[in-house]
Short mmCIF file of C-alpha atoms and ligand atoms in Angstrom, two decimals:
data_model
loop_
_atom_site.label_atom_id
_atom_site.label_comp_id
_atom_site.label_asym_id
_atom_site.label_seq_id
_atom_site.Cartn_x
_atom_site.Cartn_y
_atom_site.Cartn_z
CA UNK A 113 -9.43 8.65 -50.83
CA UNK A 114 -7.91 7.47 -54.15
CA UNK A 115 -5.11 9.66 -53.91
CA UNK A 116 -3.18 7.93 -50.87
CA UNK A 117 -1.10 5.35 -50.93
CA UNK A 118 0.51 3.49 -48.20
CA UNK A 119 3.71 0.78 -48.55
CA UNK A 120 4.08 -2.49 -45.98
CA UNK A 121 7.34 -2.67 -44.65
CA UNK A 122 8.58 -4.65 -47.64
CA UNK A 123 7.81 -1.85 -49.81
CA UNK A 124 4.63 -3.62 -51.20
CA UNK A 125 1.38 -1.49 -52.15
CA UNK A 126 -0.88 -1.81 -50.33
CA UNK A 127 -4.77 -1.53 -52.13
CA UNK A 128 -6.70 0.37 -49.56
CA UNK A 129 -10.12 0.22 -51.82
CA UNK A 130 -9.65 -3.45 -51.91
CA UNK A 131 -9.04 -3.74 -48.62
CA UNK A 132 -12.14 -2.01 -47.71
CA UNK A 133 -14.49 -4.26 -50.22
CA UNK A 134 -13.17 -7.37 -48.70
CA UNK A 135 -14.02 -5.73 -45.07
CA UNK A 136 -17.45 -4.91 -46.33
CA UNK A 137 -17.61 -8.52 -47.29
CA UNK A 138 -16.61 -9.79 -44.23
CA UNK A 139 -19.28 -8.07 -42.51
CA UNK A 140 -21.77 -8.65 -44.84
CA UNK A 141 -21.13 -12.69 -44.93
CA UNK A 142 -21.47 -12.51 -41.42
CA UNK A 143 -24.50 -10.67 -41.21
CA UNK A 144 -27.93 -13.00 -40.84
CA UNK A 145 -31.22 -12.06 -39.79
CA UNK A 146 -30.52 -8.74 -37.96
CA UNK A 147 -27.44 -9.08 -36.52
CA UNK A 148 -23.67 -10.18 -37.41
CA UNK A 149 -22.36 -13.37 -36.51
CA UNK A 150 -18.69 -12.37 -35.03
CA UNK A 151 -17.64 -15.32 -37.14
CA UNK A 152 -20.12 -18.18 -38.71
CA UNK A 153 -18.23 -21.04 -37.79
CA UNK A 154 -16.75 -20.44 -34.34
CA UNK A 155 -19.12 -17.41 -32.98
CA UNK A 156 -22.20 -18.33 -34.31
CA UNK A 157 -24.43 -16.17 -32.04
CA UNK A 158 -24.79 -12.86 -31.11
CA UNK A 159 -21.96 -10.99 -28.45
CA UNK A 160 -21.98 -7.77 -27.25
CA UNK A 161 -19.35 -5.85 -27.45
CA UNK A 162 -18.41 -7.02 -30.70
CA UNK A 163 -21.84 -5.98 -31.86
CA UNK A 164 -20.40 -2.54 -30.37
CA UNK A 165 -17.84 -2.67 -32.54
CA UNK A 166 -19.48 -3.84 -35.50
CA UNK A 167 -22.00 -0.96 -35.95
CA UNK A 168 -19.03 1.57 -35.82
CA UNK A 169 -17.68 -0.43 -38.77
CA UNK A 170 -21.11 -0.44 -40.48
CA UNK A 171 -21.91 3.19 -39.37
CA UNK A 172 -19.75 3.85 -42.32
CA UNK A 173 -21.73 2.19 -45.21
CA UNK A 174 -24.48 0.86 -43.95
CA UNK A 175 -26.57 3.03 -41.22
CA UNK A 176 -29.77 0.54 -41.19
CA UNK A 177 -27.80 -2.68 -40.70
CA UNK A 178 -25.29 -0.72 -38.05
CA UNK A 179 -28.78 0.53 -35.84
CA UNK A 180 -30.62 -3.23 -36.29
CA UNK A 181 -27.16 -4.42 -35.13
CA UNK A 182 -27.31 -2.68 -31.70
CA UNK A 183 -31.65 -3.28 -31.63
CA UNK A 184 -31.54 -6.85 -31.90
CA UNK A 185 -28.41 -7.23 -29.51
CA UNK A 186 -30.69 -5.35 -27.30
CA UNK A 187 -33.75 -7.56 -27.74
CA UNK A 188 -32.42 -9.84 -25.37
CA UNK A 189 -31.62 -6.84 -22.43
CA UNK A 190 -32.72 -8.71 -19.09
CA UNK A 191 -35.43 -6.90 -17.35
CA UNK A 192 -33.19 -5.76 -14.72
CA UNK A 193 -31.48 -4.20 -17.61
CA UNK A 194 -28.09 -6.66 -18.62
CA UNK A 195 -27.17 -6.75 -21.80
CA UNK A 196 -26.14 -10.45 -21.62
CA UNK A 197 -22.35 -11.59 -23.58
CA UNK A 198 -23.77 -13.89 -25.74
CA UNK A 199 -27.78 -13.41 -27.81
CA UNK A 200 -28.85 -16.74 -28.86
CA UNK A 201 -31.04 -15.74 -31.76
CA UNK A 202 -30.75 -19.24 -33.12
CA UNK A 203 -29.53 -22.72 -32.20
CA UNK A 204 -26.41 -23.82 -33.17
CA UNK A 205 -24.96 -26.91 -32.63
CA UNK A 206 -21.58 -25.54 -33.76
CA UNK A 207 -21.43 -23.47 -29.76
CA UNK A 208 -20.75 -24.44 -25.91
CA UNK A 209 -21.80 -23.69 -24.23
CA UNK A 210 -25.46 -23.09 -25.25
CA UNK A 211 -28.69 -21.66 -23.89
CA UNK A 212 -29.26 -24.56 -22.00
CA UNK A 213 -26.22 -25.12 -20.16
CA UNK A 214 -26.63 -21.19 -18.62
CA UNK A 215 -29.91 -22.11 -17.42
CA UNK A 216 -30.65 -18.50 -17.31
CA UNK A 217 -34.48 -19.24 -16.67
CA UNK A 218 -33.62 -19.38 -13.14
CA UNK A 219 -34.00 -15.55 -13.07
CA UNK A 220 -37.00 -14.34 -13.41
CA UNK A 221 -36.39 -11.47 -15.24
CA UNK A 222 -34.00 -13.29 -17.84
CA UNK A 223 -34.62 -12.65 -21.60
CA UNK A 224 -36.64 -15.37 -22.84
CA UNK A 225 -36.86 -15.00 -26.61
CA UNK A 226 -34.47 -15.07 -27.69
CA UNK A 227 -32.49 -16.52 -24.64
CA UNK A 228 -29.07 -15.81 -23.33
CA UNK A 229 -26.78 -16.43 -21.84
CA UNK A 230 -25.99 -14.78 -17.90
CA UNK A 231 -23.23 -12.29 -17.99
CA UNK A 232 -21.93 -9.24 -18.97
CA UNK A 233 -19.48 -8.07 -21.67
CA UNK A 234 -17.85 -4.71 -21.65
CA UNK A 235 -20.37 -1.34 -21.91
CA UNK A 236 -19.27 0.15 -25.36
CA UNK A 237 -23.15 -0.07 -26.10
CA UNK A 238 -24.00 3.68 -25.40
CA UNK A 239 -20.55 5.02 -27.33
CA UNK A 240 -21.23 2.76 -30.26
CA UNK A 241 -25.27 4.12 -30.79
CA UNK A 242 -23.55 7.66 -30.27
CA UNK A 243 -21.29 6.94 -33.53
CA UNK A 244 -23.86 5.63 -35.45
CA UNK A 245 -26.07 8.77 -35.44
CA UNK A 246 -23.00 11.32 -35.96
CA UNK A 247 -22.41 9.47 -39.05
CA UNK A 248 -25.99 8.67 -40.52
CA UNK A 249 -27.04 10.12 -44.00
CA UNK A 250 -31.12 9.47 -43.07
CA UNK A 251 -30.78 11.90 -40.08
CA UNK A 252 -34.60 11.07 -38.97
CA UNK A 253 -34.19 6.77 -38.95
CA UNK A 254 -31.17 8.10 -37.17
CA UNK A 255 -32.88 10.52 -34.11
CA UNK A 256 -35.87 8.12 -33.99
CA UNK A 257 -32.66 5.53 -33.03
CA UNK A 258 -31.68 7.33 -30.49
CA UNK A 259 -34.97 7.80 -29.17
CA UNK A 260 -35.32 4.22 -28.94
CA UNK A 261 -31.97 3.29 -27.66
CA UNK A 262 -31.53 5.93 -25.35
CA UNK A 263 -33.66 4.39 -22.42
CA UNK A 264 -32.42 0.86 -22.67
CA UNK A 265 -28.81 1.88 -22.80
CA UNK A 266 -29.97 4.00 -19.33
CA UNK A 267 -31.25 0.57 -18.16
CA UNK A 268 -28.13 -0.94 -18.80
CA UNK A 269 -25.91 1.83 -16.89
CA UNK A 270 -28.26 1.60 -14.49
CA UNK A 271 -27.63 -1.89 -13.86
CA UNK A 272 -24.08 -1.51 -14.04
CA UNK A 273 -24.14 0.88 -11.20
CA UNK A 274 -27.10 -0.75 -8.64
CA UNK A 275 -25.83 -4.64 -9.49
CA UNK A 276 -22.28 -4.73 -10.23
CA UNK A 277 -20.61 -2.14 -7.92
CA UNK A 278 -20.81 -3.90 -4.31
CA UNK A 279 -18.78 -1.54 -2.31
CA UNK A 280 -20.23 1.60 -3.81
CA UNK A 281 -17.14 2.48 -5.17
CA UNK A 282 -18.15 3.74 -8.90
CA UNK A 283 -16.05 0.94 -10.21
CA UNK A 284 -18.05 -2.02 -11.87
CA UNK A 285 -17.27 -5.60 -11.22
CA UNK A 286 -16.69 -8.34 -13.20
CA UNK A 287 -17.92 -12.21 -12.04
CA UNK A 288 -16.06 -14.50 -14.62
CA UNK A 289 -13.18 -14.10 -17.06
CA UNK A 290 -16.09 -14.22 -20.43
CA UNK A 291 -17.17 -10.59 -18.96
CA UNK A 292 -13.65 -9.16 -19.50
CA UNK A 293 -13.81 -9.92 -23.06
CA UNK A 294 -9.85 -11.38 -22.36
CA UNK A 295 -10.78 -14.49 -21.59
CA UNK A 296 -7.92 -15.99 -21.15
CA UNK A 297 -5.34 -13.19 -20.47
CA UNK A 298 -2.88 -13.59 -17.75
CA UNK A 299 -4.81 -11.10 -15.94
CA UNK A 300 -6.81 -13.64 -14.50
CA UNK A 301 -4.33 -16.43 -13.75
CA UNK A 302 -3.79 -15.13 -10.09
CA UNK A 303 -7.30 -15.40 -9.21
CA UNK A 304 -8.26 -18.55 -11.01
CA UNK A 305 -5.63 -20.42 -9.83
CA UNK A 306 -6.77 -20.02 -6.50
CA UNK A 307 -10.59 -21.39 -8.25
CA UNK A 308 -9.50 -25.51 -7.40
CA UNK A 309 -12.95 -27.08 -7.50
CA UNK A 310 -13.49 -30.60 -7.13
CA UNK A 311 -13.81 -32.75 -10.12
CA UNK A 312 -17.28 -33.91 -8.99
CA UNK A 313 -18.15 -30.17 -9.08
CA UNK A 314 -17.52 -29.32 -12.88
CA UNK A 315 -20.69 -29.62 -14.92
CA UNK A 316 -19.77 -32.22 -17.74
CA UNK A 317 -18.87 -30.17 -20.84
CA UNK A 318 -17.69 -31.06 -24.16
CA UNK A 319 -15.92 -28.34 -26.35
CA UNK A 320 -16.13 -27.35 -29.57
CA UNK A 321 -13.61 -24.72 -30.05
CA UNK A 322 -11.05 -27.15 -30.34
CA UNK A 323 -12.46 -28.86 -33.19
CA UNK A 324 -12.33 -25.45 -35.65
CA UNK A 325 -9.04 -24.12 -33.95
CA UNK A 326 -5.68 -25.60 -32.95
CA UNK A 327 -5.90 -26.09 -29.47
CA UNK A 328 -2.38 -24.40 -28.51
CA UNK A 329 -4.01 -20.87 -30.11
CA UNK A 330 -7.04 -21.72 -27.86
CA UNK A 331 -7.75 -21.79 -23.93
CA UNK A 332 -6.52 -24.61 -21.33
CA UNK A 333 -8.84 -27.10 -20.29
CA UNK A 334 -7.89 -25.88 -16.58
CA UNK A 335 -8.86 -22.53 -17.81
CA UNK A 336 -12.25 -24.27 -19.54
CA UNK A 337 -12.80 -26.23 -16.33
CA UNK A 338 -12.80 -22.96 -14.32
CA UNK A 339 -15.56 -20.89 -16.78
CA UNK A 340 -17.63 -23.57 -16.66
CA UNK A 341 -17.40 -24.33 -12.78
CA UNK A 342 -17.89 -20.41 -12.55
CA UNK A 343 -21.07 -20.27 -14.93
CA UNK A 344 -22.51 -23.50 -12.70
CA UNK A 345 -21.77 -21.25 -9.41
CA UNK A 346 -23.98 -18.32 -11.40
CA UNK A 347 -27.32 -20.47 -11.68
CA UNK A 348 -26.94 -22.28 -8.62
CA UNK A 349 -27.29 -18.34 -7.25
CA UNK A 350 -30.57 -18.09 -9.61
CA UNK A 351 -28.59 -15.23 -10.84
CA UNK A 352 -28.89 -13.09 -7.97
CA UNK A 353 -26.12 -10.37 -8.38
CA UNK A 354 -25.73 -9.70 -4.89
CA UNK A 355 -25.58 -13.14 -3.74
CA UNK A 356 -22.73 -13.51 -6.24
CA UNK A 357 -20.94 -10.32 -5.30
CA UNK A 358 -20.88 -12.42 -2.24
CA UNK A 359 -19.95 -15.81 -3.05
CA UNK A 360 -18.26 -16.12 -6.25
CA UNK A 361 -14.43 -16.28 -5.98
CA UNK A 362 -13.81 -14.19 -9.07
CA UNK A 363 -15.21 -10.46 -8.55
CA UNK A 364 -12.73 -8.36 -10.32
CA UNK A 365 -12.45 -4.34 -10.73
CA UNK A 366 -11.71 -4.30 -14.55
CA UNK A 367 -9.53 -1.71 -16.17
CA UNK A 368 -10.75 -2.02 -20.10
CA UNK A 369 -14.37 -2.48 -18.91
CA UNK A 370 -14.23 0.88 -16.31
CA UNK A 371 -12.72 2.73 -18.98
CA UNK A 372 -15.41 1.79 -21.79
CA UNK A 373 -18.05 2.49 -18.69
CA UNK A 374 -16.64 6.12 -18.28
CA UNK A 375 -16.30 6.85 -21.95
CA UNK A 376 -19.87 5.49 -22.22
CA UNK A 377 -21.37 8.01 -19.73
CA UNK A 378 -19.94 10.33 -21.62
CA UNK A 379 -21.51 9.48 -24.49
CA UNK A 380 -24.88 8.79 -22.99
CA UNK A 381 -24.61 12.72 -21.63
CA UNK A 382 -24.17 13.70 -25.09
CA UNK A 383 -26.92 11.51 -26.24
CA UNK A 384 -29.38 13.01 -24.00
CA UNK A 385 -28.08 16.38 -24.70
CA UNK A 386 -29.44 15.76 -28.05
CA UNK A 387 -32.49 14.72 -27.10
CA UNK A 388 -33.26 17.85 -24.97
CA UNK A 389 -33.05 15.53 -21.86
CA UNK A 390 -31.58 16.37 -18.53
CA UNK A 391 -28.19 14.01 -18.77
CA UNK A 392 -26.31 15.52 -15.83
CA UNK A 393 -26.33 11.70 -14.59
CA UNK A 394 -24.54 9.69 -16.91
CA UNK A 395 -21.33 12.96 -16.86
CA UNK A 396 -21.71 12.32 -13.20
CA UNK A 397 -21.07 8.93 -13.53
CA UNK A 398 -17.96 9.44 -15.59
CA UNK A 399 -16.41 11.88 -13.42
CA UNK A 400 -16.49 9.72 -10.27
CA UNK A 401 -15.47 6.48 -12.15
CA UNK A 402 -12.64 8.46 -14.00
CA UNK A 403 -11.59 9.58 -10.40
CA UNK A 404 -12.10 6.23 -8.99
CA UNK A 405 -9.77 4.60 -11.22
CA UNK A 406 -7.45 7.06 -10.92
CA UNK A 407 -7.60 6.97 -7.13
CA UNK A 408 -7.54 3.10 -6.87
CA UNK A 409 -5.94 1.45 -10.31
CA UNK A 410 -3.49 3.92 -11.33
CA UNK A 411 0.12 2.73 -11.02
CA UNK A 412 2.17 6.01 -11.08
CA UNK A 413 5.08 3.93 -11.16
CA UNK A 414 4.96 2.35 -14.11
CA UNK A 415 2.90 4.22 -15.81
CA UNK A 416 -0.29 1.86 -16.08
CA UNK A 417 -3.41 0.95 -14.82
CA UNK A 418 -4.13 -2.67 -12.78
CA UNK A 419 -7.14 -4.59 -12.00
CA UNK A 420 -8.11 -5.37 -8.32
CA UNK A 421 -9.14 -8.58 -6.92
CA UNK A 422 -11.58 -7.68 -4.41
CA UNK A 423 -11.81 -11.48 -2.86
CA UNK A 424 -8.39 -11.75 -2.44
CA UNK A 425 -8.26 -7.43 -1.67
CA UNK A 426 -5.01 -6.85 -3.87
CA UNK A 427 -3.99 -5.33 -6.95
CA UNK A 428 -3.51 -7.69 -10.30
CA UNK A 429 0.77 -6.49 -11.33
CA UNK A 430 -0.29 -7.64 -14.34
CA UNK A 431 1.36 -5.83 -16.95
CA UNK A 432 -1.13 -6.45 -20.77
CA UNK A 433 -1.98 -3.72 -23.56
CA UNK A 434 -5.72 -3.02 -22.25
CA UNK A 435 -3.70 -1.65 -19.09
CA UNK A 436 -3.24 1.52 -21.10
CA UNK A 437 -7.15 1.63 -22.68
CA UNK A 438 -8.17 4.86 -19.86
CA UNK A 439 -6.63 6.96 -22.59
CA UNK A 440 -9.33 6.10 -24.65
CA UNK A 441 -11.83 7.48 -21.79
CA UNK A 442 -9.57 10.49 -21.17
CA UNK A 443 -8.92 9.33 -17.40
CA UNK A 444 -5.52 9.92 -16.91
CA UNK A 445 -4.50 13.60 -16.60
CA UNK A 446 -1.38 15.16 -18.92
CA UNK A 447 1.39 14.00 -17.04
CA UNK A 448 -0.09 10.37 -16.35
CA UNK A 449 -0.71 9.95 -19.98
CA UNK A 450 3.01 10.70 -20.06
CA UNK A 451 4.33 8.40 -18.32
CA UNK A 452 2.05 5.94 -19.98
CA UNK A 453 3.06 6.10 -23.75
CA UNK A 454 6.47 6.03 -22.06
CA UNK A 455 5.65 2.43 -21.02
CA UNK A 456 3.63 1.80 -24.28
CA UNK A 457 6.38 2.89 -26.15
CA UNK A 458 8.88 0.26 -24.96
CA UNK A 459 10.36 -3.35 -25.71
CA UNK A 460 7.29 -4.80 -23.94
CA UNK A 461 4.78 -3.26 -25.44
CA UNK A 462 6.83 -3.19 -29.43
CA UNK A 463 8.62 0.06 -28.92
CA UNK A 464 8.27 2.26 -32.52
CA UNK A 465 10.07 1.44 -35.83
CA UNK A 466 11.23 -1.97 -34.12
CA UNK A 467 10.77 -5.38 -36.00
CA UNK A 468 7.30 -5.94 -34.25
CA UNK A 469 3.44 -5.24 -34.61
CA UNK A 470 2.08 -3.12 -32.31
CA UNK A 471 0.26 -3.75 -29.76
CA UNK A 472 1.13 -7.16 -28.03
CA UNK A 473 -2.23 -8.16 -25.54
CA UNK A 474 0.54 -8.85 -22.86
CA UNK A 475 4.17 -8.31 -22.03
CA UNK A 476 6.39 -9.58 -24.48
CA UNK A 477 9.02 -9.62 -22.00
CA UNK A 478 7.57 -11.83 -20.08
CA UNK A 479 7.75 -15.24 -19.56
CA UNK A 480 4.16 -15.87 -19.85
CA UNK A 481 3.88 -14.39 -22.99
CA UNK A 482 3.03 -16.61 -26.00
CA UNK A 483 2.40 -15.29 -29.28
CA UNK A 484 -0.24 -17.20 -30.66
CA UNK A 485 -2.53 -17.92 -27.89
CA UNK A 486 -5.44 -15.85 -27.68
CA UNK A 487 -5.41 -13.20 -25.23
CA UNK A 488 -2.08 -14.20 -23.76
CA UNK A 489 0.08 -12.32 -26.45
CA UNK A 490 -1.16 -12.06 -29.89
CA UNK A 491 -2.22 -7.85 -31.25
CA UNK A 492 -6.22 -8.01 -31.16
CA UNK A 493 -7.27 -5.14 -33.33
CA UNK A 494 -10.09 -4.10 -31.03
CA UNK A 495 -7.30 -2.85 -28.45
CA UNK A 496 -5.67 -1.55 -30.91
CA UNK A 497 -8.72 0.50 -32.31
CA UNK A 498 -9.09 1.78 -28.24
CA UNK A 499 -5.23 2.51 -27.93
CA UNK A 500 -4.71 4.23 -31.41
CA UNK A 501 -7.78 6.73 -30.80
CA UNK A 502 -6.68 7.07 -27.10
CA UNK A 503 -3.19 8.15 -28.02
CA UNK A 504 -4.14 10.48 -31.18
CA UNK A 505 -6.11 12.08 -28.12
CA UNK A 506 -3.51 13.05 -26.42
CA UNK A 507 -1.38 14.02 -29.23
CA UNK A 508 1.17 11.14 -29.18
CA UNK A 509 0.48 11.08 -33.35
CA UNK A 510 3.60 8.93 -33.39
CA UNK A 511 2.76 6.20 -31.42
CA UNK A 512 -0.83 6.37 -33.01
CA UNK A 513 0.49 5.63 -36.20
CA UNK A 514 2.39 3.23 -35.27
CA UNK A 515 -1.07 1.30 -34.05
CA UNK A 516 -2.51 1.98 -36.97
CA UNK A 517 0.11 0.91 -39.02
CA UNK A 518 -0.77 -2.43 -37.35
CA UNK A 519 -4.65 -2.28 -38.00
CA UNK A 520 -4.11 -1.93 -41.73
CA UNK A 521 -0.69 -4.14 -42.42
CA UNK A 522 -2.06 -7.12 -40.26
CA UNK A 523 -4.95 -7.34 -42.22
CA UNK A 524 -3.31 -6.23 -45.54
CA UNK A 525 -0.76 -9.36 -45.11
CA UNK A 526 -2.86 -12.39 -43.55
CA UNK A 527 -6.50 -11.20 -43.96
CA UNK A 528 -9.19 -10.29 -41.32
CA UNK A 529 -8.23 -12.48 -38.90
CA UNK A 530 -9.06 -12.76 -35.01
CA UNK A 531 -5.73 -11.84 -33.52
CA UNK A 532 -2.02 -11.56 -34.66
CA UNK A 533 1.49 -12.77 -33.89
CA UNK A 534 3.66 -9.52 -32.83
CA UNK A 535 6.80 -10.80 -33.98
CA UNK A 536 5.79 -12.34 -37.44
CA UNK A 537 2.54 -10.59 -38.16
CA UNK A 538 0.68 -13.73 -38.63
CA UNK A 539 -2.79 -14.30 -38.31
CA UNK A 540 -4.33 -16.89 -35.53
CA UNK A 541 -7.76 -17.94 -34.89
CA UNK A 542 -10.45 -17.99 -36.73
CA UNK A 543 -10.68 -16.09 -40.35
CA UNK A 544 -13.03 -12.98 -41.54
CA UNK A 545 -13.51 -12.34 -37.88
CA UNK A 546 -15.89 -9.35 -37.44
CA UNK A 547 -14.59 -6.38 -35.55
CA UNK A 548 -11.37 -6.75 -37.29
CA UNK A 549 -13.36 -6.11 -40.58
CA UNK A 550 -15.26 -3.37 -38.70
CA UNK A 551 -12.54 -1.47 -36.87
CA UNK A 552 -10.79 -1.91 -39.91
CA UNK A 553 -12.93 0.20 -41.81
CA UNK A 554 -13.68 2.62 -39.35
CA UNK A 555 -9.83 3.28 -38.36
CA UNK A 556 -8.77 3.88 -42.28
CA UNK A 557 -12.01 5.58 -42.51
CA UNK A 558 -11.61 8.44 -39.63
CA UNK A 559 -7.71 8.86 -40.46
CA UNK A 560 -8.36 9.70 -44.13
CA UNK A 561 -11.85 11.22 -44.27
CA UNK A 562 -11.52 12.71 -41.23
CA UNK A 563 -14.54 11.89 -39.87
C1 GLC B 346 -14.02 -14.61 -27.50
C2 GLC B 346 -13.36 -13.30 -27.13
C3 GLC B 346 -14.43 -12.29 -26.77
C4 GLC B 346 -15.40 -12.17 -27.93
C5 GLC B 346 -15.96 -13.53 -28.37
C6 GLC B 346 -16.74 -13.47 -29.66
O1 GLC B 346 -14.69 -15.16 -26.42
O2 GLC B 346 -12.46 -13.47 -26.08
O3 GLC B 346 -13.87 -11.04 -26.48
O4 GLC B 346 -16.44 -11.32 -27.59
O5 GLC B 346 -14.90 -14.43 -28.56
O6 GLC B 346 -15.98 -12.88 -30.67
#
């Protein structure tokens, strides 16, 4: 470790070891009672996929806090088996919307204590409790983990695959933009514009984002109208996943979430390979989703993967980093992964050695792109973590570094902040965000101890 050293593009040092205390920090502040706030102020509950990504970060110093991380996200698993978004371990009167605006009591098999709230987040659950043990020190704590985990992350799948896939097509839905985990991306902006409820239909809300972040790095309130008109829509249904598949206007076949889904199964086979059970299942799964999205998402002419809006039955051109995530999952075959970091590799995307940050959450060419707000343009580091390990798979080592160059410089220059200008580098949202402390430490980590 102490013997590299890496320059930012001024030619500064930049202190590594440092860099890694104040991540530890980061995650340690956030951590209370079991679990790590994603950030005190503006996240102060529990979500799920950045507890996900937290225990990898963890994993690396820290193996009890990393397995209570996934455990306690998991104390609130519905009996039905979803892993709600958002674990409300506490009160807070720093969140909306809280437990009781999701009225999630109108299920009956809703977690009670500690409450949630009623929908998904991506499925990097099963991945994340894989890492975990292939890094623990106290290998017994670690199997006796896995023992615990490994039916309740087969709950989960399974819910994934009875619940959310209407059509039987192997490809999971999504209900509401929350579940994407890019809220606001322009992803979405097809289908929600079409969303035009009546005033007298939107539950009264009042934010609080807005009061801890400028609003113009934030959502709309047309967006904010929309989530909360779609939440409302959830509980009048009770809940009932089917009934939703039918009537909600938003049911969305998800690129980033399918991908994290196959690479999941995956590692759920492996996971029950180590337990001496019969996994054959969860590879199963993979295969047919892989295939799936190849057959049905795939865009072989640019060299991407697209969304599909099953309400309005069309494909989402919608042109954003995650589109590329399937590397990660090893969906796309040689010469699709071509073409891809082809398209990756290019003025939209912050082609190599140009004056940008890699990787930009949506077309910089385009004219909806905006740096600074939220998922609509500004580098997230958690895409970056999924895009840098899914191009060192396929041996694009270039491009990889060029990600990671990102995941330590951003960081290095403005902190460990939620997301990042591509053009300037500068940090936006809130600061000592989580998963950029944790993804942090677990991309210089696996380049340099190769582990
Ligand atoms: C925002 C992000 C979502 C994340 C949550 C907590 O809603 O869009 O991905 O899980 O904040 O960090």
């Amino acid at each position: 470790m102490s013997s590299y050293k890496l320059t930012d593009r001024k030619g500064a040092e930049i202190d590594i070891q440092r860099l890694l205390e104040n991540a530890k920090s980061v995650l340690n502040g956030n951590w209370v009672d079991g679990h790590t706030k994603p950030n005190p102020h503006l996240y102060p509950h529990q979500w799920s996929w950045d507890s996900g990504f937290i225990a990898y970060g963890f994993a690396h110093f820290d193996q009890e806090r990393a397995q209570q991380e996934l455990l306690s996200l998991f104390k609130g698993q519905w009996g039905n088996g979803l892993v709600p978004q958002i674990v409300f371990h506490h009160d807070s009167p720093l969140y909306f919307p809280g437990p009781d605006f999701w009225q999630t009591d109108r299920h009956a098999q809703a977690s009670d204590n500690p409450s949630s709230s009623g929908i998904i987040q991506p499925p990097i659950h099963a991945s994340a409790t894989l890492h975990i043990y292939k890094h623990a020190t106290d290998k017994e704590s670690a199997t006796s983990f896995l023992e615990t985990m490994y039916p309740k992350l087969v709950m989960w799948h399974d819910f994934l695959y009875r619940e959310r896939d209407p059509g039987n097509e192997k490809l999971i839905v999504l209900f509401h933009p929350w579940e994407s985990g890019q809220d606001n991306s322009p992803l979405w902006d097809e289908v929600l514009e079409k969303i035009s409820p009546d005033p007298t239909e939107i539950p009264h809300y009042v934010r609080k984002d807005t009061d801890l972040i400028d609003p113009a790095e934030r959502p709309k309130k047309e967006d904010y109208d929309r989530y909360v008109y779609l939440v409302k829509l959830m509980w009048e249904l009770d809940y009932d996943q089917s009934k939703i598949a039918e009537e909600c206007p938003f049911v969305v076949q998800d690129v980033l979430t399918n991908t994290l889904l196959v690479r999941a199964n995956h590692d759920l086979a492996e996971i029950a390979e180590i337990l001496g059970i019969d996994g054959s299942k969860h590879e199963s799964r993979a295969e047919e989703t892989a295939k799936a999205m190849n057959e049905k998402l795939w865009d072989g002419h640019h060299g991407v993967y697209y969304d599909y809006d099953l309400v309005g039955e069309k494909t989402l051109h919608v042109h954003h980093g995650a589109g590329f995530s399937p590397l990660f999952a090893e969906v796309p075959d040689q010469d699709q992964a071509k073409l891809m970091i082809e398209y990756l590799n290019s003025r939209a995307f912050c082609k190599l050695n140009e004056n940008c940050y890699a990787v930009p959450s949506y077309d910089m060419q385009d004219t909806k792109f905006d740096p600074s707000r939220y998922w609509r343009g500004p580098v997230w580091l958690n895409v970056n973590w999924i895009l840098y390990r899914g191009c060192r798979l396929y041996g694009f080592h270039k491009y990889a570094e060029w990600v990671r160059e990102s995941i330590i410089h951003l960081p290095h220059l403005y902190g460990f902040c939620e997301y990042y200008d591509p053009h300037e580098g500068k940090g936006y949202g809130t600061e000592n965000f989580s998963w950029s402390a944790a993804l942090f430490i677990d991309t210089v980590l696996v380049e340099f101890v190769k582990s």
